[in-house]
Coordinates of C-alpha atoms in Angstrom, one line a residue:
M179 CA 38.3 -31.5 0.7
A180 CA 36.9 -33.1 3.6
K181 CA 38.3 -36.3 5.1
T182 CA 37.0 -39.5 3.0
C183 CA 35.7 -42.8 4.8
T184 CA 34.1 -45.9 3.7
S185 CA 30.7 -47.3 4.9
A186 CA 32.5 -49.9 7.1
E187 CA 34.2 -47.1 9.0
L188 CA 31.1 -45.0 9.1
S189 CA 29.0 -47.9 10.2
V190 CA 31.1 -48.0 13.2
N191 CA 31.4 -44.5 13.9
C192 CA 29.0 -42.0 12.1
N193 CA 30.8 -38.8 11.5
M194 CA 28.7 -36.1 9.4
D195 CA 32.2 -34.3 8.7
C196 CA 33.3 -37.2 7.0
L197 CA 32.7 -37.6 3.3
V198 CA 31.6 -41.0 1.9
A199 CA 34.1 -42.9 -0.1
K200 CA 33.6 -43.0 -4.1
K201 CA 32.8 -46.9 -4.1
D202 CA 30.3 -46.3 -1.1
R203 CA 28.4 -43.3 -2.8
K204 CA 24.6 -43.8 -3.4
W205 CA 23.9 -40.6 -5.2
W206 CA 22.4 -42.1 -8.0
Y207 CA 19.7 -43.6 -6.1
F208 CA 18.1 -40.4 -5.0
I209 CA 18.2 -39.1 -8.7
A210 CA 16.6 -42.5 -9.8
T211 CA 14.0 -42.5 -7.4
S212 CA 12.8 -39.0 -8.2
G213 CA 13.4 -39.8 -12.0
A214 CA 11.1 -42.9 -11.7
I215 CA 8.4 -41.1 -9.7
F216 CA 8.2 -38.3 -12.5
L217 CA 8.3 -40.8 -15.3
G218 CA 5.9 -43.4 -13.7
G219 CA 3.4 -40.5 -12.8
L220 CA 3.7 -39.2 -16.4
L221 CA 3.2 -42.6 -18.0
V222 CA 0.2 -43.1 -15.7
I223 CA -1.2 -39.7 -16.6
L224 CA -0.8 -40.3 -20.6
A225 CA -2.2 -44.0 -20.2
S226 CA -5.3 -42.7 -18.5
R227 CA -5.9 -40.0 -21.2
L228 CA -5.5 -42.8 -23.9
F229 CA -7.9 -45.3 -22.0
I230 CA -10.6 -42.3 -21.8
K231 CA -10.3 -41.4 -25.5
I232 CA -10.6 -45.1 -26.5
C233 CA -13.6 -45.6 -24.5
N234 CA -15.3 -42.2 -25.6
S235 CA -14.7 -43.1 -29.3
K236 CA -16.2 -46.7 -28.8
Q237 CA -19.2 -45.0 -27.2
S238 CA -19.9 -42.5 -29.8
K239 CA -20.0 -45.2 -32.3
L240 CA -22.7 -46.9 -30.5
N241 CA -26.3 -45.9 -31.9
P242 CA -28.6 -46.2 -28.7
T243 CA -31.6 -46.2 -30.7
K244 CA -30.9 -49.7 -31.6
K245 CA -30.5 -51.2 -28.1
D246 CA -33.4 -52.7 -26.5
A247 CA -34.9 -51.7 -23.1
N248 CA -32.9 -54.5 -21.1
K249 CA -29.6 -53.1 -22.4
Q250 CA -30.7 -49.6 -21.6
R251 CA -31.6 -50.6 -18.1
I252 CA -28.2 -52.3 -17.8
N253 CA -26.6 -49.1 -18.8
R254 CA -28.3 -47.0 -16.5
S255 CA -27.4 -49.0 -13.6
L256 CA -23.8 -48.9 -14.7
V257 CA -24.0 -45.3 -15.1
V258 CA -25.3 -44.3 -11.6
P259 CA -22.5 -45.7 -9.8
E260 CA -20.0 -44.1 -12.2
M261 CA -21.7 -40.6 -11.6
Q262 CA -21.6 -41.0 -7.8
K263 CA -17.9 -41.5 -8.0
R264 CA -17.6 -38.7 -10.3
G265 CA -19.6 -36.5 -7.7
I266 CA -17.4 -37.5 -5.0
Y267 CA -14.2 -36.5 -7.0
V268 CA -15.8 -33.3 -7.8
K269 CA -16.1 -32.5 -4.4
L270 CA -12.6 -33.5 -3.4
K271 CA -11.4 -31.4 -6.4
E272 CA -13.4 -28.5 -5.1
Q273 CA -12.2 -28.5 -1.5
A274 CA -8.8 -28.9 -2.8
G275 CA -9.1 -25.9 -4.9
T276 CA -10.7 -24.0 -1.9
L277 CA -7.6 -24.8 0.0
I278 CA -4.8 -23.6 -2.5
T279 CA -6.5 -20.7 -4.3
A280 CA -5.8 -17.5 -2.9
Q281 CA -9.4 -16.1 -3.1
T282 CA -10.3 -17.7 0.2
F283 CA -8.4 -17.0 3.7
K284 CA -7.6 -20.7 4.1
G285 CA -6.0 -20.7 0.7
R286 CA -3.7 -17.5 1.3
C287 CA -2.8 -18.9 4.6
L288 CA -1.9 -22.2 2.9
V289 CA 0.2 -20.7 0.1
I290 CA 2.0 -18.0 2.4
I291 CA 2.8 -20.8 4.9
S292 CA 4.1 -22.9 1.7
F293 CA 6.5 -20.1 0.5
L294 CA 7.7 -19.3 4.3
L295 CA 8.6 -22.9 5.0
S296 CA 10.4 -22.8 1.3
M297 CA 12.6 -20.1 2.4
L298 CA 13.3 -21.5 5.8
Y299 CA 14.3 -24.5 3.7
I300 CA 16.8 -22.7 1.9
V301 CA 18.3 -21.6 5.3
L302 CA 18.2 -25.2 6.5
Y303 CA 20.1 -26.4 3.0
A304 CA 22.5 -23.7 3.8
V305 CA 23.1 -25.0 7.1
E306 CA 23.6 -28.6 5.7
A307 CA 25.9 -27.6 2.9
S308 CA 28.5 -26.7 5.3
Y309 CA 29.0 -30.7 5.6
P310 CA 30.3 -33.1 2.9
I311 CA 27.9 -33.4 0.0
E312 CA 27.4 -36.9 0.9
H313 CA 27.6 -38.3 4.4
C314 CA 26.2 -41.0 6.8
L315 CA 22.9 -40.2 8.6
D316 CA 22.7 -41.3 12.4
M317 CA 19.1 -40.7 13.5
K318 CA 20.0 -40.9 17.1
T319 CA 22.5 -38.3 17.4
Q320 CA 22.0 -36.0 14.2
K321 CA 18.6 -33.5 14.4
L322 CA 18.4 -31.9 11.4
W323 CA 16.8 -34.8 9.6
I324 CA 13.5 -34.0 11.9
F325 CA 13.5 -30.8 10.2
D326 CA 13.9 -32.4 6.7
I327 CA 11.2 -34.8 7.4
A328 CA 8.6 -32.1 8.7
F329 CA 9.3 -29.5 5.8
N330 CA 8.9 -32.2 3.1
L331 CA 5.7 -33.8 4.6
F332 CA 4.0 -30.8 4.4
F333 CA 5.3 -30.1 0.7
L334 CA 4.3 -33.6 -0.2
L335 CA 0.8 -32.5 1.1
H336 CA 0.8 -29.2 -0.8
F337 CA 1.7 -31.0 -4.0
L338 CA -1.0 -33.6 -3.7
L339 CA -3.7 -30.7 -3.2
R340 CA -2.5 -29.2 -6.3
F341 CA -2.4 -32.1 -8.2
L342 CA -6.0 -32.9 -7.2
A343 CA -7.4 -29.4 -8.0
A344 CA -5.3 -29.2 -11.0
N345 CA -7.8 -29.3 -14.4
D346 CA -4.9 -30.3 -16.6
K347 CA -3.2 -33.0 -14.8
L348 CA -0.5 -33.2 -17.8
M349 CA 0.6 -29.5 -17.8
F350 CA 0.7 -29.5 -13.8
W351 CA 3.0 -32.7 -13.8
V352 CA 5.6 -30.9 -16.0
E353 CA 5.2 -27.3 -14.8
T354 CA 8.3 -25.9 -13.0
L355 CA 7.3 -25.8 -9.4
S356 CA 6.2 -29.7 -9.7
L357 CA 9.5 -30.6 -11.0
V358 CA 11.2 -28.9 -7.8
D359 CA 9.0 -31.1 -5.6
F360 CA 9.7 -34.4 -7.8
F361 CA 13.6 -33.7 -7.2
T362 CA 13.6 -32.4 -3.7
I363 CA 10.7 -34.3 -1.5
P364 CA 11.5 -37.9 -2.4
Q365 CA 15.5 -37.4 -1.6
V366 CA 14.7 -36.8 2.0
F367 CA 12.8 -40.1 2.6
V368 CA 15.4 -42.0 0.4
S369 CA 18.2 -40.5 2.6
V370 CA 16.1 -42.2 5.9
V371 CA 15.9 -45.7 4.1
L372 CA 19.7 -45.7 3.2
Q373 CA 20.9 -43.9 6.5
Q374 CA 22.9 -41.8 4.1
N375 CA 22.4 -38.2 3.3
W376 CA 23.0 -36.5 0.1
L377 CA 22.3 -32.8 -0.5
G378 CA 21.7 -33.4 -4.0
L379 CA 19.0 -31.1 -5.8
R380 CA 17.3 -29.7 -2.6
F381 CA 18.6 -26.2 -3.7
L382 CA 16.0 -26.3 -6.3
R383 CA 13.3 -25.2 -3.4
A384 CA 14.8 -21.6 -4.3
M385 CA 12.7 -21.5 -7.2
Q386 CA 9.9 -20.5 -5.1
F387 CA 11.3 -16.9 -5.4
I388 CA 9.6 -16.5 -8.5
R389 CA 6.3 -16.6 -6.5
L390 CA 7.7 -13.6 -4.3
A391 CA 5.5 -10.9 -6.1
D392 CA 2.1 -13.3 -5.5
I393 CA 2.9 -13.7 -1.9
L394 CA 3.2 -10.3 -1.3
Q395 CA 0.1 -9.5 -3.1
F396 CA -1.6 -12.0 -1.0
V397 CA -0.6 -10.2 2.1
G398 CA -1.4 -7.1 1.0
I399 CA 1.9 -5.4 0.9
I400 CA 2.1 -4.2 -2.6
N401 CA -0.5 -3.3 -4.8
S402 CA 0.5 -0.8 -7.6
S403 CA 1.8 -2.1 -10.9
G404 CA 5.3 -0.8 -10.6
V405 CA 5.8 -2.2 -7.3
I406 CA 4.5 -5.6 -8.6
T407 CA 7.0 -5.3 -11.7
L408 CA 9.9 -4.5 -9.5
T409 CA 9.1 -7.6 -7.1
V410 CA 9.0 -10.0 -10.0
M411 CA 12.2 -8.7 -11.2
I412 CA 13.7 -9.3 -7.6
G413 CA 12.2 -12.7 -7.2
N414 CA 13.4 -14.0 -10.6
L415 CA 17.1 -12.5 -9.7
F416 CA 17.1 -14.4 -6.3
A417 CA 15.6 -17.6 -7.9
L418 CA 18.4 -17.2 -10.5
I419 CA 21.5 -16.7 -8.0
F420 CA 20.4 -19.3 -5.4
T421 CA 19.5 -21.9 -7.5
S422 CA 22.6 -21.3 -9.5
A423 CA 24.9 -21.3 -6.1
G424 CA 23.1 -24.6 -5.2
I425 CA 24.3 -26.1 -8.8
L426 CA 27.8 -24.8 -8.4
H427 CA 28.2 -25.9 -4.7
L428 CA 27.0 -29.5 -5.9
V429 CA 29.3 -30.0 -8.9
E430 CA 32.5 -28.3 -7.4
N431 CA 32.2 -30.1 -4.0
S432 CA 31.6 -33.4 -5.8
G433 CA 34.0 -33.2 -8.4
D434 CA 33.3 -34.7 -12.0
P435 CA 31.4 -37.8 -11.9
W436 CA 33.9 -40.0 -13.8
S437 CA 36.5 -39.3 -11.1
F438 CA 35.2 -37.4 -8.1
R439 CA 38.6 -36.3 -7.3
N440 CA 38.8 -32.8 -8.9
G441 CA 36.5 -31.2 -6.4
Q442 CA 37.2 -28.3 -4.1
S443 CA 35.6 -27.3 -0.8
L444 CA 33.4 -24.3 -1.2
N445 CA 30.5 -23.5 1.2
F446 CA 27.1 -21.8 0.1
F447 CA 28.0 -18.3 0.9
D448 CA 31.3 -18.7 -1.3
C449 CA 29.1 -19.9 -4.2
L450 CA 26.5 -17.0 -3.9
Y451 CA 29.5 -14.7 -3.5
F452 CA 31.4 -16.1 -6.9
L453 CA 28.0 -15.9 -8.9
V454 CA 27.5 -12.1 -7.7
V455 CA 31.0 -11.0 -8.4
T456 CA 30.9 -12.8 -11.9
M457 CA 27.3 -11.5 -12.8
S458 CA 28.4 -8.0 -12.0
T459 CA 31.3 -8.4 -14.5
V460 CA 33.8 -7.7 -11.5
G461 CA 35.7 -10.9 -11.4
F462 CA 38.1 -10.7 -8.4
G463 CA 39.3 -14.3 -9.3
D464 CA 39.8 -15.4 -5.8
I465 CA 37.4 -18.0 -6.5
S466 CA 36.9 -19.9 -9.6
A467 CA 35.2 -23.3 -11.2
I468 CA 37.8 -25.9 -11.4
T469 CA 35.5 -29.1 -12.5
Y470 CA 34.4 -29.3 -16.1
F471 CA 30.8 -29.4 -15.3
G472 CA 31.3 -26.5 -13.2
R473 CA 33.1 -24.4 -16.0
I474 CA 30.2 -25.5 -18.3
F475 CA 27.8 -24.3 -15.9
M476 CA 29.4 -21.1 -15.7
I477 CA 29.3 -20.7 -19.5
I478 CA 25.7 -21.2 -19.0
F479 CA 25.0 -19.0 -16.1
I480 CA 27.0 -16.0 -17.7
S481 CA 24.9 -16.1 -20.9
I482 CA 21.6 -16.1 -18.6
G483 CA 22.7 -14.2 -15.8
L484 CA 24.9 -11.2 -17.4
G485 CA 21.8 -10.7 -19.6
M486 CA 19.1 -10.5 -16.8
F487 CA 21.6 -8.4 -14.4
A488 CA 22.0 -5.7 -17.2
T489 CA 18.3 -5.7 -17.5
Y490 CA 17.0 -6.0 -14.1
I491 CA 19.6 -3.9 -12.1
P492 CA 19.3 -0.7 -14.1
A493 CA 15.5 -0.8 -14.0
I494 CA 15.6 -1.5 -10.3
L495 CA 17.6 1.3 -9.8
E496 CA 15.7 3.5 -12.0
Y497 CA 12.4 2.6 -10.1
L498 CA 14.0 3.2 -6.8
G499 CA 15.4 6.6 -8.0
S500 CA 12.1 8.0 -9.6
H501 CA 10.0 6.8 -6.3
T502 CA 11.1 9.5 -3.8
V503 CA 9.5 10.7 -0.9
Y504 CA 6.7 12.5 -3.0
H505 CA 5.7 9.3 -4.2
G506 CA 5.0 8.0 -0.9
S507 CA 2.0 8.0 1.2
Y508 CA 0.7 10.4 4.1
K509 CA 1.0 9.4 7.7
L510 CA -1.6 10.6 10.0
S511 CA -0.5 12.8 12.8
E512 CA -2.1 12.1 16.3
G513 CA -4.4 14.9 17.3
R514 CA -4.0 16.6 14.0
R515 CA -6.5 16.7 11.0
H516 CA -5.7 17.7 7.7
I517 CA -7.1 19.1 4.4
I518 CA -6.1 18.2 0.6
L519 CA -5.0 20.9 -1.8
C520 CA -5.1 20.1 -5.4
G521 CA -5.7 21.8 -8.9
Y522 CA -3.4 24.5 -9.9
I523 CA -0.6 24.0 -7.8
T524 CA 2.3 26.4 -8.0
K525 CA 4.5 28.1 -5.4
G526 CA 2.5 31.5 -5.9
S527 CA -1.1 29.8 -5.4
V528 CA 0.1 27.6 -2.7
E529 CA 2.1 30.4 -0.7
T530 CA -0.9 32.8 -1.0
L531 CA -3.1 30.1 0.8
L532 CA -0.5 28.9 3.3
R533 CA 0.1 32.7 4.3
D534 CA -3.2 33.1 5.5
F535 CA -4.3 29.4 6.3
L536 CA -1.3 28.9 8.6
H537 CA -1.2 32.2 9.9
K538 CA -0.2 32.6 13.8
D539 CA -3.4 34.3 14.6
R540 CA -5.1 30.8 13.7
S541 CA -3.5 29.1 16.5
N542 CA -7.1 27.1 17.3
V543 CA -6.6 25.3 13.8
A544 CA -4.6 22.2 14.5
V545 CA -4.4 21.0 10.8
N546 CA -2.0 19.8 8.2
V547 CA -2.0 20.7 4.6
V548 CA -1.6 18.0 1.7
I549 CA -0.6 19.1 -1.4
M550 CA -1.2 16.9 -4.6
G551 CA 0.6 18.2 -7.5
N552 CA 1.1 16.4 -11.0
F553 CA 4.5 17.0 -11.2
L554 CA 7.4 16.8 -8.6
P555 CA 8.1 19.9 -6.9
D556 CA 10.8 22.4 -8.4
A557 CA 13.1 24.2 -6.0
E558 CA 11.1 26.9 -5.1
M559 CA 8.4 24.5 -4.3
Q560 CA 10.5 22.3 -2.1
S561 CA 11.8 25.3 -0.5
L562 CA 8.2 26.4 0.5
V563 CA 7.3 23.0 1.8
K564 CA 10.6 22.6 3.8
K565 CA 9.6 26.1 5.2
H566 CA 6.5 24.8 6.6
F567 CA 7.5 21.1 6.9
V568 CA 5.6 20.7 10.3
H569 CA 2.3 21.1 8.8
V570 CA 2.8 20.8 5.0
S571 CA 3.5 17.7 2.9
Y572 CA 3.5 17.4 -0.9
F573 CA 2.8 14.5 -3.1
K574 CA 3.1 13.6 -6.6
G575 CA -0.4 12.5 -7.9
T576 CA -3.9 13.5 -9.0
V577 CA -7.1 13.3 -7.6
L578 CA -8.4 11.5 -10.5
S579 CA -6.6 8.5 -9.5
A580 CA -8.3 6.5 -6.7
E581 CA -4.9 5.0 -5.6
D582 CA -3.3 8.5 -5.2
C583 CA -6.4 9.6 -3.1
K584 CA -5.7 6.5 -0.8
R585 CA -2.2 7.7 -0.4
V586 CA -3.2 11.0 0.9
K587 CA -5.8 9.6 3.1
M588 CA -8.7 11.3 1.6
K589 CA -11.4 9.3 3.4
V590 CA -10.4 10.9 6.9
A591 CA -9.5 14.1 5.5
D592 CA -11.7 17.1 6.7
S593 CA -12.0 18.8 3.2
C594 CA -10.5 19.1 -0.3
I595 CA -9.6 22.5 -1.7
V596 CA -9.5 22.8 -5.8
L597 CA -7.4 25.7 -6.7
C598 CA -7.6 27.4 -10.2
N599 CA -5.6 29.4 -12.5
R600 CA -6.7 33.0 -12.3
E601 CA -4.6 34.1 -15.2
C602 CA -5.5 31.0 -17.6
I603 CA -6.3 31.8 -21.2
N604 CA -9.6 29.7 -21.5
P605 CA -11.5 30.2 -18.3
S606 CA -14.0 27.4 -19.4
E607 CA -11.6 24.8 -19.8
E608 CA -10.1 25.5 -16.5
D609 CA -13.3 25.3 -14.6
S610 CA -14.1 22.0 -16.7
E611 CA -10.9 20.3 -15.4
N612 CA -11.6 21.3 -11.5
I613 CA -14.9 20.2 -12.2
M614 CA -13.9 16.8 -13.2
R615 CA -11.4 17.0 -10.1
V616 CA -14.5 17.2 -7.8
V617 CA -16.3 14.5 -9.5
A618 CA -13.4 12.3 -9.1
V619 CA -13.0 13.1 -5.4
K620 CA -16.9 12.7 -4.9
N621 CA -16.7 9.3 -6.8
Y622 CA -13.8 8.3 -4.4
Y623 CA -15.3 9.4 -1.1
P624 CA -18.9 11.0 -1.2
G625 CA -18.5 12.3 2.3
I626 CA -15.7 14.6 2.0
R627 CA -16.3 18.3 2.1
V628 CA -14.9 20.1 -1.2
I629 CA -14.2 23.8 -1.8
I630 CA -13.6 24.7 -5.5
Q631 CA -12.5 27.7 -7.0
L632 CA -14.4 28.8 -10.4
L633 CA -13.7 31.3 -12.8
Q634 CA -17.0 31.9 -14.3
Y635 CA -20.3 31.9 -12.5
Q636 CA -22.3 29.9 -15.2
N637 CA -20.4 26.8 -14.4
K638 CA -21.4 26.7 -11.0
S639 CA -24.7 24.8 -12.3
Y640 CA -22.6 21.9 -13.2
L641 CA -22.2 21.1 -9.7
L642 CA -25.5 20.5 -8.8
N643 CA -25.5 17.5 -11.2
I644 CA -23.0 15.8 -9.0
P645 CA -25.3 13.2 -6.8
S646 CA -23.0 13.7 -3.5
W647 CA -22.5 17.4 -3.9
N648 CA -24.3 18.9 -0.6
P649 CA -24.2 22.4 0.2
K650 CA -26.0 21.9 3.3
R651 CA -23.1 19.9 4.4
G652 CA -20.4 22.3 3.6
D653 CA -19.6 21.9 -0.1
D654 CA -18.9 25.6 -1.3
V655 CA -18.1 27.4 -4.5
V656 CA -15.6 30.4 -4.7
C657 CA -16.6 32.0 -8.0
I658 CA -13.6 34.6 -8.9
S659 CA -15.8 36.3 -11.3
E660 CA -18.9 36.5 -9.2
L661 CA -16.7 37.7 -6.2
K662 CA -15.4 40.4 -8.1
L663 CA -18.7 41.8 -9.4
G664 CA -20.2 41.3 -5.9
F665 CA -17.5 43.4 -4.4
I666 CA -17.9 46.2 -7.2
A667 CA -21.9 46.1 -6.9
Q668 CA -21.6 46.1 -2.9
S669 CA -19.2 49.4 -3.4
C670 CA -21.8 51.1 -5.4
L671 CA -24.4 50.8 -2.7
S672 CA -22.1 51.2 0.1
P673 CA -18.9 52.9 -0.7
G674 CA -15.7 51.1 1.1
F675 CA -17.4 47.9 1.3
S676 CA -15.3 45.9 -0.8
T677 CA -12.2 47.4 1.2
L678 CA -13.7 46.2 4.3
L679 CA -14.3 42.7 3.1
A680 CA -10.9 42.3 1.4
N681 CA -9.3 43.4 5.2
V682 CA -11.4 41.3 7.1
F683 CA -10.4 38.2 4.4
S684 CA -6.7 38.8 4.6
M685 CA -4.4 37.9 7.4
R686 CA -2.4 41.3 8.2
S687 CA -2.2 41.3 12.1
H688 CA 0.2 43.5 14.0
E689 CA 1.4 45.4 11.1
A690 CA 3.4 48.7 12.5
S691 CA 1.8 52.1 11.7
D692 CA 4.2 54.8 11.2
A693 CA 1.4 57.5 11.0
T694 CA 1.8 61.0 12.7
E695 CA -0.7 62.6 15.0
S696 CA -2.1 64.4 11.9
D697 CA -2.6 61.3 10.3
A698 CA -4.8 59.6 12.9
W699 CA -7.2 58.3 10.0
K700 CA -4.2 56.3 8.9
K701 CA -3.6 54.7 12.4
H702 CA -7.2 53.6 12.5
Y703 CA -7.3 52.2 9.1
I704 CA -4.4 50.2 10.1
E705 CA -5.7 49.1 13.5
G706 CA -9.0 47.9 11.5
A707 CA -7.1 46.2 8.5
N708 CA -5.5 44.2 11.4
L709 CA -8.9 42.6 12.4
E710 CA -9.9 39.4 10.7
L711 CA -12.9 37.2 10.4
Y712 CA -12.9 34.1 12.9
T713 CA -15.4 31.6 14.2
E714 CA -15.7 29.9 17.5
T715 CA -18.4 28.0 19.5
L716 CA -20.6 30.1 22.0
S717 CA -20.3 29.2 25.5
S718 CA -23.1 27.4 27.1
S719 CA -23.7 30.7 29.3
F720 CA -25.2 32.5 26.1
K721 CA -27.9 29.7 25.7
G722 CA -31.3 31.2 25.7
M723 CA -30.3 34.7 25.3
T724 CA -31.1 36.6 22.0
F725 CA -28.6 37.5 19.5
Q726 CA -28.4 41.3 20.7
Q727 CA -28.0 40.2 24.1
V728 CA -25.2 38.1 23.3
A729 CA -23.7 40.8 20.9
E730 CA -23.7 43.5 23.7
I731 CA -21.9 40.9 26.2
C732 CA -19.2 40.1 23.6
F733 CA -18.7 44.0 22.8
G734 CA -18.6 45.6 26.2
K735 CA -17.1 42.6 28.3
L736 CA -15.3 40.5 25.7
G737 CA -13.8 43.0 23.5
L738 CA -15.3 41.2 20.4
L739 CA -17.7 42.1 17.5
L740 CA -20.3 39.2 16.9
I741 CA -21.7 39.9 13.3
A742 CA -23.5 36.4 12.6
I743 CA -24.5 33.0 14.0
E744 CA -24.4 29.4 12.5
T745 CA -26.7 26.6 13.7
I746 CA -27.0 22.9 12.8
K747 CA -30.2 21.4 12.3
P748 CA -30.7 17.7 13.2
D749 CA -30.4 16.6 9.4
G750 CA -27.1 18.3 9.5
E751 CA -27.9 21.3 7.5
K752 CA -26.4 24.4 8.4
V753 CA -28.3 27.7 8.9
F754 CA -26.3 30.8 8.8
N755 CA -27.8 34.4 10.1
I756 CA -26.3 37.8 9.7
N757 CA -27.3 40.0 12.8
P758 CA -30.4 38.2 13.7
L759 CA -31.5 40.4 16.6
D760 CA -34.2 38.3 18.1
K761 CA -32.7 35.1 17.1
T762 CA -32.3 32.9 20.6
I763 CA -28.8 31.3 21.1
E764 CA -29.0 27.4 21.2
Q765 CA -26.7 25.0 22.4
R766 CA -23.4 24.5 20.3
T767 CA -24.2 27.7 18.4
R768 CA -21.2 29.2 16.3
G769 CA -20.5 32.7 16.3
Y770 CA -18.9 34.7 13.8
F771 CA -16.3 37.2 15.1
I772 CA -14.1 40.1 13.9
A773 CA -11.2 40.3 16.2
D774 CA -7.4 40.4 16.2
S775 CA -6.3 36.7 16.7
A776 CA -8.3 33.4 17.5
S777 CA -6.8 33.4 21.0
E778 CA -9.0 36.7 21.4
V779 CA -12.3 34.6 20.1
K780 CA -11.7 31.9 22.5
R781 CA -13.1 34.3 25.1
A782 CA -16.6 33.7 23.7
F783 CA -16.3 29.8 24.5
H784 CA -14.6 30.4 27.7
Y785 CA -17.1 32.7 28.9
C786 CA -18.9 31.8 32.1
V787 CA -21.7 34.1 33.8
N788 CA -20.6 32.7 37.6
C789 CA -17.0 33.0 36.9
H790 CA -16.5 36.1 35.0
A791 CA -19.4 38.6 35.9
D792 CA -17.2 40.7 37.8
V793 CA -14.2 40.4 35.5
K794 CA -13.6 43.7 33.9
Q795 CA -10.6 43.3 31.6
P796 CA -11.3 40.7 28.6
E797 CA -7.7 39.4 28.8
L798 CA -8.6 37.8 32.3
I799 CA -11.3 35.8 30.8
K800 CA -10.0 32.4 30.7
E801 CA -10.9 28.7 31.0
C802 CA -12.8 28.0 34.3
D803 CA -13.8 25.0 36.3
C804 CA -17.3 25.4 35.1
S805 CA -16.5 25.2 31.4
K806 CA -13.8 22.2 31.6
G807 CA -15.2 19.1 30.1
T808 CA -17.6 21.0 27.8
L809 CA -17.8 19.8 24.0
T810 CA -16.1 22.3 21.8
F811 CA -17.1 22.6 18.2
R812 CA -14.0 24.4 16.4
G813 CA -14.5 26.3 13.3
L814 CA -12.0 24.5 10.8
G815 CA -14.4 24.1 8.2
K816 CA -15.3 27.9 7.8
A817 CA -11.6 28.7 8.4
V818 CA -10.9 26.8 5.1
L819 CA -13.4 28.6 3.3
I820 CA -12.5 32.0 4.5
T821 CA -9.0 31.2 3.5
A822 CA -10.0 30.1 -0.2
T823 CA -12.0 33.3 -0.4
A824 CA -9.1 35.3 0.6
A825 CA -6.8 33.6 -1.7
S826 CA -9.2 34.3 -4.5
S827 CA -9.8 37.9 -3.5

């Protein structure tokens, strides 16, 4: 225990480390002041309610029809000032409500500042708790009281604003946070008047922890219901522990009030440690309550705290265990775009698409793939994601939820691919589910490009009923049955055409051939099968030429096979032309090539008529000084569509 000093000794030499003697203690001044303010305000509120009720009952008994004109004039003259006064009160009440409500910026700032100052006040209390419970106050040499006054002046202002804005003054007067103000704010001012400090009930400010979830919502840190529930439990647990630690610190350091001699010296951290150890049922026994009040409090605390601990801790651990990295949010990578993959997500469907989409020949497509699955990934899917961890991310969620769409940054994604289950039993049901996914995606962000796989061609018409579905802006459908029937029909008209398309859509570059000289056809077939379809923006040197002229230059000089071009109208509509011989090439025209890799197709973008006119070898055509700074228009969109088509075929 700390050294005990009388008031006479302290008046000569004020020592904060000295405990005020029993006969000179004035702790009851602090409690009496807080109790008097609370009871006095409660009586005033009840008396005012009773007075208003009596006045209303008397007024209702009067019959205005029996009054003469003079009395009516007198009543009207009395009502006008009353209405004016009521108008001023209503205005003040509305302004106070604006300042404390979380619906306005000023209100959110005030609420957040009040919470932060309450947390700082707990820190200040923990610092002051290192001194005796009741000690002298020297306003000249001691500085902590200045912070006490500043904090509590703000708390007093906040209390008055809340009281003014409250509709039911009686309920506000007896609510928990108001009681906290009653037993914390007046005690600071009493200590200044008495020149004697008592820690008292200032620890009750820790009850502000129960508002932790509300504060974090105001700031925008938490939004989901699960996180809000978790934060509420943490806030309640902290409020219980810190408040109980303050009570234990008070009763153990003071001793029982009839003697004040059986106390023990414990700091605030010791009390926190003791309560947590007791609540967790460990009980090391190094600290224990020795006062009667402390033991009675521990009986109450164990009854409440043990139940809360047994309920909250498993719930918190279960929540943290269930929210893995797959429940997080996608973080945008600088310089890289991303597409979203949803629908029928399995290892087979995803691996088929990734094998083509992330093929090394598509080196110009700097894009990440974000997968959204309805379930947590199994071991095979995790292995696949880890294999492509640089480019592929997996998140548990569904595009039917706006919150999940926000997690994967759908508004800045280049496109969304909806995969279907080609082996399903009910194709119509599968198509209906995927169409609903498209509706959800378009409702969340109408501007995103969507590529959907469907099993039955007749279901394509439902997509036209979606208001934001716009094929001119890149929305596409890959119909499995229509693709198969189309391949069969084209093979009837031109045998081998379906094989050619399948080879062009599939990524099989650099496959070795073991054909002999007698099997030359096999060697040529393998070489042709290694070619794929690529897109690239044509160089500005081709501007003004016809398609035939550009195709001749690409084939003879660049070693590329140009088969089609795509132009964009001013309204954003894309116009696709296959082998338009007399079509004139415009600026930013995109060409479609059959080539071995994307690096070869870049020759069409880097070609310069001034610098590369005399170049004989296509491999030497690189970016020159003339083309540096030219605006590029890469073909990620078509790469996505081609990959989705290849996955279907």
